[in-house]
Short mmCIF file of C-alpha atoms and ligand atoms in Angstrom, two decimals:
data_model
loop_
_atom_site.label_atom_id
_atom_site.label_comp_id
_atom_site.label_asym_id
_atom_site.label_seq_id
_atom_site.Cartn_x
_atom_site.Cartn_y
_atom_site.Cartn_z
CA MET A 1012 -2.51 1.44 8.58
CA ASN A 1013 -2.82 -2.55 9.19
CA LEU A 1014 0.84 -4.05 9.78
CA TRP A 1015 0.31 -7.29 9.36
CA TYR A 1016 -1.60 -10.20 7.35
CA ARG A 1017 -1.96 -13.66 8.14
CA ALA A 1018 -1.44 -15.80 5.34
CA GLU A 1019 -3.53 -18.86 4.58
CA MET A 1020 -2.18 -22.18 4.39
CA SER A 1021 -1.31 -21.70 0.18
CA ALA A 1022 -2.08 -19.38 -2.14
CA LYS A 1023 -4.63 -19.39 -4.89
CA ILE A 1024 -3.74 -19.31 -7.95
CA VAL A 1025 -6.37 -17.22 -9.51
CA PRO A 1026 -7.06 -15.36 -13.34
CA PRO A 1027 -6.63 -11.69 -13.84
CA THR A 1028 -10.22 -10.46 -13.42
CA SER A 1029 -11.14 -6.81 -11.50
CA GLU A 1030 -12.77 -8.53 -8.69
CA ASN A 1031 -9.79 -10.70 -8.12
CA LEU A 1032 -7.21 -7.45 -8.24
CA GLN A 1033 -9.97 -6.11 -5.91
CA THR A 1034 -9.10 -8.39 -3.61
CA ALA A 1035 -5.32 -8.60 -4.04
CA CYS A 1036 -5.73 -4.44 -3.50
CA SER A 1037 -6.97 -5.61 0.08
CA ILE A 1038 -4.86 -8.10 1.14
CA LEU A 1039 -1.12 -5.39 -0.13
CA ALA A 1040 -3.56 -2.71 2.00
CA ALA A 1041 -3.72 -5.64 4.83
CA GLY A 1042 0.26 -6.45 4.53
CA GLY A 1043 0.13 -9.30 2.45
CA LEU A 1044 2.28 -10.27 -0.87
CA VAL A 1045 0.59 -11.33 -3.77
CA ALA A 1046 2.77 -12.42 -7.35
CA MET A 1047 1.64 -10.74 -10.44
CA PRO A 1048 2.59 -11.04 -14.16
CA THR A 1049 4.96 -8.60 -15.82
CA GLU A 1050 6.26 -8.71 -19.41
CA THR A 1051 9.42 -9.81 -18.05
CA VAL A 1052 9.29 -12.13 -15.22
CA TYR A 1053 6.23 -12.60 -12.34
CA GLY A 1054 7.35 -10.56 -9.51
CA LEU A 1055 6.29 -10.66 -5.45
CA CYS A 1056 4.28 -7.24 -4.62
CA ALA A 1057 3.85 -5.72 -0.97
CA ASP A 1058 3.34 -2.60 -0.43
CA ALA A 1059 5.93 -0.36 -1.14
CA ALA A 1060 5.79 1.47 2.12
CA ASN A 1061 4.47 -1.09 4.43
CA PRO A 1062 8.18 -1.86 6.30
CA ILE A 1063 6.73 -4.94 7.62
CA ALA A 1064 4.87 -6.38 4.65
CA ILE A 1065 8.94 -6.11 3.30
CA ALA A 1066 10.30 -7.68 5.95
CA ARG A 1067 8.57 -10.30 4.68
CA ILE A 1068 8.49 -10.22 1.28
CA TYR A 1069 13.04 -10.81 2.18
CA ASP A 1070 12.01 -13.72 4.40
CA VAL A 1071 10.18 -15.98 2.53
CA LYS A 1072 12.35 -15.67 -1.35
CA GLY A 1073 15.27 -15.77 2.11
CA ARG A 1074 16.63 -12.78 0.26
CA PRO A 1075 19.81 -10.69 2.09
CA ASP A 1076 18.71 -7.85 3.63
CA PHE A 1077 21.65 -5.67 2.19
CA ASN A 1078 19.61 -6.51 -1.82
CA PRO A 1079 17.62 -3.77 -2.76
CA LEU A 1080 13.91 -4.42 -4.41
CA ILE A 1081 13.07 -2.20 -7.08
CA ALA A 1082 9.79 -0.55 -6.69
CA HIS A 1083 7.05 -0.70 -9.36
CA ILE A 1084 5.11 2.57 -10.83
CA ALA A 1085 2.57 3.61 -12.90
CA GLY A 1086 3.46 6.84 -14.93
CA LEU A 1087 6.27 8.67 -14.55
CA GLU A 1088 4.29 11.25 -12.62
CA MET A 1089 4.29 8.73 -9.99
CA ALA A 1090 8.22 7.58 -10.09
CA GLU A 1091 8.94 12.13 -9.51
CA ARG A 1092 7.06 11.43 -6.20
CA GLN A 1093 9.76 8.91 -5.71
CA GLY A 1094 13.01 10.46 -7.19
CA HIS A 1095 14.94 13.06 -8.87
CA PHE A 1096 15.18 12.59 -12.01
CA SER A 1097 17.13 14.69 -13.98
CA ALA A 1098 16.34 15.91 -17.86
CA ASP A 1099 18.16 13.25 -19.91
CA ALA A 1100 16.76 10.42 -17.15
CA LYS A 1101 12.81 11.96 -17.64
CA ALA A 1102 12.81 12.00 -21.10
CA LEU A 1103 15.00 8.08 -21.24
CA ALA A 1104 11.48 7.58 -18.67
CA GLY A 1105 9.17 9.08 -21.41
CA ALA A 1106 10.77 6.40 -24.32
CA ILE A 1107 10.84 3.33 -22.70
CA TRP A 1108 8.64 3.74 -20.06
CA PRO A 1109 6.20 1.43 -19.81
CA GLY A 1110 8.31 -1.33 -20.30
CA PRO A 1111 10.93 -3.78 -19.13
CA LEU A 1112 13.98 -1.00 -17.82
CA SER A 1113 14.58 -0.19 -14.21
CA MET A 1114 16.11 2.70 -13.57
CA VAL A 1115 18.22 3.91 -10.20
CA VAL A 1116 17.03 7.38 -8.71
CA ASN A 1117 18.65 9.51 -5.77
CA ILE A 1118 15.14 9.42 -3.65
CA ARG A 1119 13.09 12.86 -2.60
CA ASP A 1120 12.86 13.18 0.81
CA THR A 1121 9.21 12.97 0.73
CA THR A 1122 9.60 9.30 -0.15
CA SER A 1123 7.42 7.12 0.67
CA ILE A 1124 9.01 3.61 -0.30
CA ALA A 1125 10.63 1.82 3.08
CA SER A 1126 14.51 2.06 3.66
CA ILE A 1127 14.60 -1.26 4.42
CA ALA A 1128 12.81 -1.61 0.32
CA ARG A 1129 15.98 0.25 -0.60
CA ALA A 1130 18.30 -1.86 1.83
CA GLY A 1131 18.89 1.06 3.05
CA LEU A 1132 20.62 2.93 0.52
CA ASP A 1133 19.20 6.94 -0.47
CA SER A 1134 18.78 5.35 -3.92
CA VAL A 1135 15.87 3.36 -6.16
CA ALA A 1136 15.64 1.85 -8.66
CA LEU A 1137 12.10 2.70 -10.69
CA ARG A 1138 10.08 0.26 -13.02
CA GLU A 1139 7.40 1.50 -14.67
CA PRO A 1140 5.48 -2.51 -16.52
CA SER A 1141 3.83 -2.68 -19.40
CA HIS A 1142 2.03 -5.49 -18.86
CA PRO A 1143 -1.72 -5.22 -18.81
CA VAL A 1144 -2.24 -7.15 -15.44
CA ALA A 1145 0.68 -4.53 -13.43
CA ARG A 1146 -0.17 -1.78 -14.58
CA SER A 1147 -3.79 -2.53 -13.50
CA LEU A 1148 -2.94 -3.42 -9.80
CA ILE A 1149 -0.68 -0.54 -9.54
CA SER A 1150 -2.81 1.59 -10.62
CA THR A 1151 -6.12 0.03 -8.14
CA PHE A 1152 -3.63 0.06 -5.37
CA GLY A 1153 -2.35 4.13 -6.32
CA VAL A 1154 1.11 3.84 -4.69
CA PRO A 1155 3.63 2.24 -5.75
CA LEU A 1156 4.35 -2.02 -5.03
CA VAL A 1157 7.86 -3.21 -4.52
CA ALA A 1158 8.91 -6.62 -6.43
CA PRO A 1159 11.18 -8.48 -6.73
CA SER A 1160 11.28 -11.65 -9.19
CA ALA A 1161 9.21 -14.15 -7.36
CA ASN A 1162 11.65 -17.09 -6.64
CA LEU A 1163 13.43 -18.34 -4.14
CA SER A 1164 17.23 -15.92 -3.85
CA GLY A 1165 20.01 -17.13 -6.37
CA ARG A 1166 17.02 -19.91 -8.03
CA ILE A 1167 15.37 -19.48 -11.12
CA SER A 1168 12.84 -16.32 -12.23
CA PRO A 1169 9.84 -17.65 -12.87
CA THR A 1170 7.60 -17.08 -16.10
CA ARG A 1171 4.32 -18.57 -15.37
CA ALA A 1172 2.24 -18.81 -11.92
CA GLN A 1173 3.14 -22.28 -11.67
CA HIS A 1174 6.76 -21.72 -11.26
CA VAL A 1175 5.57 -19.17 -8.72
CA PHE A 1176 3.09 -21.52 -7.14
CA ASP A 1177 6.12 -24.04 -7.23
CA ASP A 1178 9.09 -21.75 -5.26
CA LEU A 1179 6.86 -20.07 -2.94
CA GLY A 1180 3.11 -21.84 -3.17
CA ASP A 1181 2.99 -22.29 0.90
CA ARG A 1182 4.58 -18.51 2.11
CA ILE A 1183 2.55 -16.05 0.07
CA ASP A 1184 -0.93 -14.38 0.11
CA LEU A 1185 -2.14 -14.94 -3.70
CA ILE A 1186 -1.00 -15.99 -6.87
CA ILE A 1187 -2.25 -13.71 -10.42
CA ASP A 1188 -2.16 -15.81 -13.02
CA GLY A 1189 -1.13 -13.64 -16.60
CA GLY A 1190 -0.03 -16.80 -18.60
CA ALA A 1191 3.75 -16.95 -19.77
CA CYS A 1192 5.76 -13.67 -19.65
CA GLN A 1193 6.51 -12.65 -23.06
CA SER A 1194 9.84 -11.57 -22.64
CA GLY A 1195 11.18 -13.77 -20.32
CA LEU A 1196 14.40 -12.09 -18.69
CA GLU A 1197 14.16 -9.16 -15.74
CA SER A 1198 15.30 -6.17 -16.78
CA THR A 1199 17.65 -3.96 -18.26
CA ILE A 1200 18.78 -1.71 -15.19
CA ILE A 1201 20.76 1.53 -14.94
CA ASP A 1202 21.91 4.43 -12.91
CA ALA A 1203 20.52 7.35 -13.97
CA ARG A 1204 22.21 9.51 -11.02
CA ASP A 1205 25.16 10.97 -12.86
CA ALA A 1206 25.67 13.00 -16.21
CA HIS A 1207 25.51 9.45 -18.08
CA PRO A 1208 24.19 6.75 -17.50
CA ALA A 1209 25.80 3.34 -16.16
CA LEU A 1210 24.73 -0.17 -17.08
CA LEU A 1211 24.46 -2.05 -13.63
CA ARG A 1212 22.22 -5.60 -15.19
CA LEU A 1213 22.21 -6.91 -18.61
CA GLY A 1214 18.46 -7.11 -19.69
CA PRO A 1215 15.76 -6.87 -22.94
CA ILE A 1216 16.45 -3.80 -23.64
CA ALA A 1217 20.02 -3.81 -25.34
CA ALA A 1218 22.64 -1.16 -24.30
CA PRO A 1219 22.77 0.53 -28.15
CA GLU A 1220 19.07 1.24 -27.62
CA ILE A 1221 19.96 3.29 -24.30
CA ASP A 1222 22.92 4.90 -25.28
CA ALA A 1223 20.80 6.35 -28.88
CA LEU A 1224 18.30 7.96 -26.03
CA TRP A 1225 21.02 8.48 -23.52
CA PRO A 1226 24.38 8.90 -25.53
CA GLY A 1227 27.62 7.95 -23.17
CA LEU A 1228 26.04 4.57 -21.54
CA LYS A 1229 29.11 3.46 -18.84
CA GLN A 1230 29.43 -0.12 -18.33
CA ALA A 1231 29.27 -0.44 -14.74
CA ASP A 1232 32.38 -1.65 -11.90
CA LEU A 1233 30.59 -5.08 -11.21
CA SER A 1234 33.20 -6.64 -9.17
CA ALA A 1235 34.20 -4.07 -6.57
CA GLU A 1236 34.50 -5.82 -3.27
CA LYS A 1237 30.96 -3.23 -2.38
CA PRO A 1238 28.69 -3.56 -6.13
CA VAL A 1239 26.58 -0.20 -6.94
CA SER A 1240 23.70 -3.51 -7.72
CA PRO A 1241 24.27 -5.56 -5.35
CA GLY A 1242 22.30 -8.69 -6.80
CA GLN A 1243 24.40 -8.60 -9.61
CA LEU A 1244 26.46 -11.09 -7.28
CA LEU A 1245 28.86 -14.39 -9.37
CA ARG A 1246 26.12 -17.47 -8.71
CA HIS A 1247 22.46 -16.70 -9.36
CA TYR A 1248 19.62 -17.55 -11.27
CA ALA A 1249 21.09 -21.14 -11.27
CA PRO A 1250 18.99 -24.68 -11.02
CA ASN A 1251 19.75 -27.54 -8.85
CA ALA A 1252 21.28 -29.53 -11.42
CA ARG A 1253 25.07 -28.93 -12.17
CA LEU A 1254 24.99 -26.68 -15.33
CA ARG A 1255 27.58 -26.93 -18.41
CA ILE A 1256 27.42 -24.25 -21.61
CA ASN A 1257 28.44 -23.98 -25.03
CA ALA A 1258 27.94 -27.64 -25.11
CA ILE A 1259 27.68 -28.39 -28.79
CA THR A 1260 26.18 -32.22 -27.44
CA ALA A 1261 25.40 -33.95 -24.63
CA LEU A 1262 27.28 -36.59 -22.82
CA PRO A 1263 25.06 -39.45 -21.59
CA ASP A 1264 22.88 -38.47 -18.32
CA GLU A 1265 23.16 -35.44 -18.88
CA GLY A 1266 20.16 -33.23 -20.48
CA TYR A 1267 20.67 -31.33 -23.62
CA LEU A 1268 18.59 -27.74 -24.37
CA GLY A 1269 18.99 -27.00 -27.42
CA PHE A 1270 19.14 -23.90 -30.03
CA GLY A 1271 18.28 -24.21 -33.44
CA PRO A 1272 17.87 -26.74 -35.62
CA VAL A 1273 19.52 -29.60 -33.10
CA GLU A 1274 18.45 -32.90 -31.35
CA SER A 1275 18.22 -32.05 -27.99
CA ASP A 1276 15.88 -33.07 -24.96
CA LEU A 1277 14.46 -29.71 -24.94
CA ASN A 1278 15.00 -26.64 -27.36
CA LEU A 1279 14.71 -23.16 -27.18
CA SER A 1280 13.98 -21.95 -30.13
CA PRO A 1281 14.44 -24.94 -33.08
CA ALA A 1282 14.19 -21.56 -35.68
CA SER A 1283 16.96 -20.12 -34.06
CA ASP A 1284 15.26 -16.98 -32.58
CA LEU A 1285 16.47 -15.26 -30.04
CA ILE A 1286 13.30 -13.91 -28.68
CA GLU A 1287 11.26 -17.05 -28.51
CA ALA A 1288 14.81 -18.61 -26.79
CA ALA A 1289 14.80 -15.97 -24.13
CA ALA A 1290 11.20 -16.32 -22.82
CA ASN A 1291 11.57 -19.79 -23.27
CA LEU A 1292 14.65 -20.08 -20.67
CA PHE A 1293 13.93 -20.30 -17.76
CA ASP A 1294 10.77 -22.79 -18.20
CA MET A 1295 12.77 -25.25 -19.81
CA LEU A 1296 15.72 -24.59 -17.29
CA ARG A 1297 13.24 -25.92 -14.36
CA GLN A 1298 11.72 -28.19 -16.31
CA LEU A 1299 14.85 -30.25 -16.77
CA ASP A 1300 16.40 -29.39 -13.84
CA ALA A 1301 13.37 -31.46 -12.61
CA GLN A 1302 14.75 -34.39 -13.99
CA TYR A 1303 17.98 -34.49 -14.32
CA THR A 1304 21.60 -33.93 -11.81
CA GLN A 1305 23.17 -32.55 -15.04
CA ILE A 1306 22.13 -29.83 -17.92
CA ALA A 1307 24.10 -29.30 -20.95
CA VAL A 1308 23.29 -25.73 -23.05
CA ALA A 1309 23.52 -25.61 -26.87
CA PRO A 1310 25.76 -22.33 -28.10
CA ILE A 1311 23.70 -19.05 -28.33
CA PRO A 1312 25.11 -16.84 -30.55
CA SER A 1313 25.99 -13.56 -29.15
CA GLY A 1314 24.95 -10.32 -30.12
CA GLY A 1315 21.43 -8.21 -28.64
CA VAL A 1316 19.07 -10.72 -26.50
CA GLY A 1317 21.52 -13.89 -26.89
CA ASP A 1318 24.77 -11.66 -24.76
CA THR A 1319 22.03 -10.74 -21.80
CA ILE A 1320 21.33 -15.12 -22.11
CA ASN A 1321 24.47 -16.10 -22.35
CA GLU A 1322 25.15 -13.50 -18.97
CA ARG A 1323 22.46 -15.39 -16.96
CA LEU A 1324 23.24 -19.00 -18.51
CA ALA A 1325 26.58 -18.06 -16.96
CA ARG A 1326 25.84 -17.14 -13.72
CA ALA A 1327 24.24 -20.39 -13.51
CA ALA A 1328 26.47 -22.21 -14.73
CA GLU A 1329 28.77 -20.75 -11.81
CA ARG A 1330 29.64 -23.08 -9.10
CA ALA A 1331 29.06 -21.65 -5.13
O1 TXA B 2805 11.78 -7.60 -14.89
C1 TXA B 2805 12.56 -7.09 -13.51
O2 TXA B 2805 13.40 -6.14 -13.16
C2 TXA B 2805 12.04 -8.13 -12.28
C3 TXA B 2805 10.13 -7.85 -12.75
C4 TXA B 2805 9.49 -8.52 -11.07
O3 TXA B 2805 9.79 -6.25 -12.44
N1 TXA B 2805 11.81 -7.40 -10.87
C5 TXA B 2805 13.64 -7.55 -10.99
O4 TXA B 2805 13.40 -7.84 -9.31
O5 TXA B 2805 14.49 -8.84 -11.39
P1 TXA B 2805 14.80 -8.53 -8.30
O6 TXA B 2805 15.00 -8.04 -6.90
O7 TXA B 2805 14.83 -10.01 -8.75
O8 TXA B 2805 16.28 -7.95 -8.79
C6 TXA B 2805 16.18 -6.05 -8.37
C7 TXA B 2805 17.45 -5.86 -9.05
C8 TXA B 2805 18.62 -6.52 -8.23
O9 TXA B 2805 19.77 -6.96 -8.56
C9 TXA B 2805 19.06 -5.45 -6.65
O10 TXA B 2805 20.03 -5.34 -6.41
C10 TXA B 2805 18.56 -4.67 -8.66
O11 TXA B 2805 17.54 -4.19 -8.58
N2 TXA B 2805 18.56 -2.56 -7.11
C11 TXA B 2805 17.25 -2.57 -6.88
N3 TXA B 2805 17.81 -1.41 -6.08
C12 TXA B 2805 18.43 -1.06 -6.21
C13 TXA B 2805 19.52 0.37 -6.27
N4 TXA B 2805 18.90 1.60 -5.24
N5 TXA B 2805 21.24 0.94 -6.47
C14 TXA B 2805 21.29 -0.37 -7.54
N6 TXA B 2805 20.97 -1.61 -7.02
C15 TXA B 2805 19.52 -1.68 -7.20
MG1 MG B 2806 15.45 -11.71 -8.53
#
């Protein structure tokens, strides 16, 4: 196996033609880094079995090495080669995959996913994305691809190819452009190792949906000193600008991110549609962040995806 791939000066943004997907696979096989669209956010891919390529992921993102990556697979069979699924876990995966749900399971002794990708844990987060481009890239590559969100660590996740270029263009090898991400929020994560699942990260798949398929969903204790999901550190998803949430109006000098029929600089959804708001959230935060040093965000109704939006905003508003 070739373990080292030398990046060119800056990554090309290319359309998802079959020729470009082949090129992407050659780059990945040589240890390179490729950004791909998924239905949640763009991911920065490396061969899950290549520790040096994965070390580059941590390096280019500035990601702490105790924060493990999600391995992306195509089909439950590929997932089961890596980790142990209980009957309940399998049924849940069968019902929701492909889709925005990551499941933490215990690894098999024979797993090919490098220890560095798992931050040394004996568990792994697995996800089968539904985006057609992600699916064909993984199927063509044939083995799992690890992919954290393709942003600088702690910053706003990318929902467009240009966002990836802005953060990482000079440090990675290729960006596959699949347009704007449909959901715009990172996947829901559950711990699927016990008799009952535990919610590790809110996301597009809401808790009641999981609970209906596998009853007894618990809220994991994310305040623990050594969190189960190390990525759930408080300050995250942060713009450079100071963020004020639940703001009915903007103060002078603040950029205003509206929701519903209000006057604003940018509006997440003039029609008060939470799904539309989720898809616009990270793009509009990035746009306002480029223009203002202070951003005020209108109140977002709670419930369903509104809870996930509010959770991401609360973390973005947290000062280091
Ligand atoms: O939607 C998504 O999940 C996107 C796309 C690209 O698939 N990926 C993504 O990856 O958001 P990332 O690296 O930004 O977030 C991965 C999260 C982190 O919070 C990490 O701590 C958690 O998954 N995680 C990974 N492996 C874990 C494990 N074995 N146990 C607990 N948490 C884990
Ligand atoms: Mg991330």
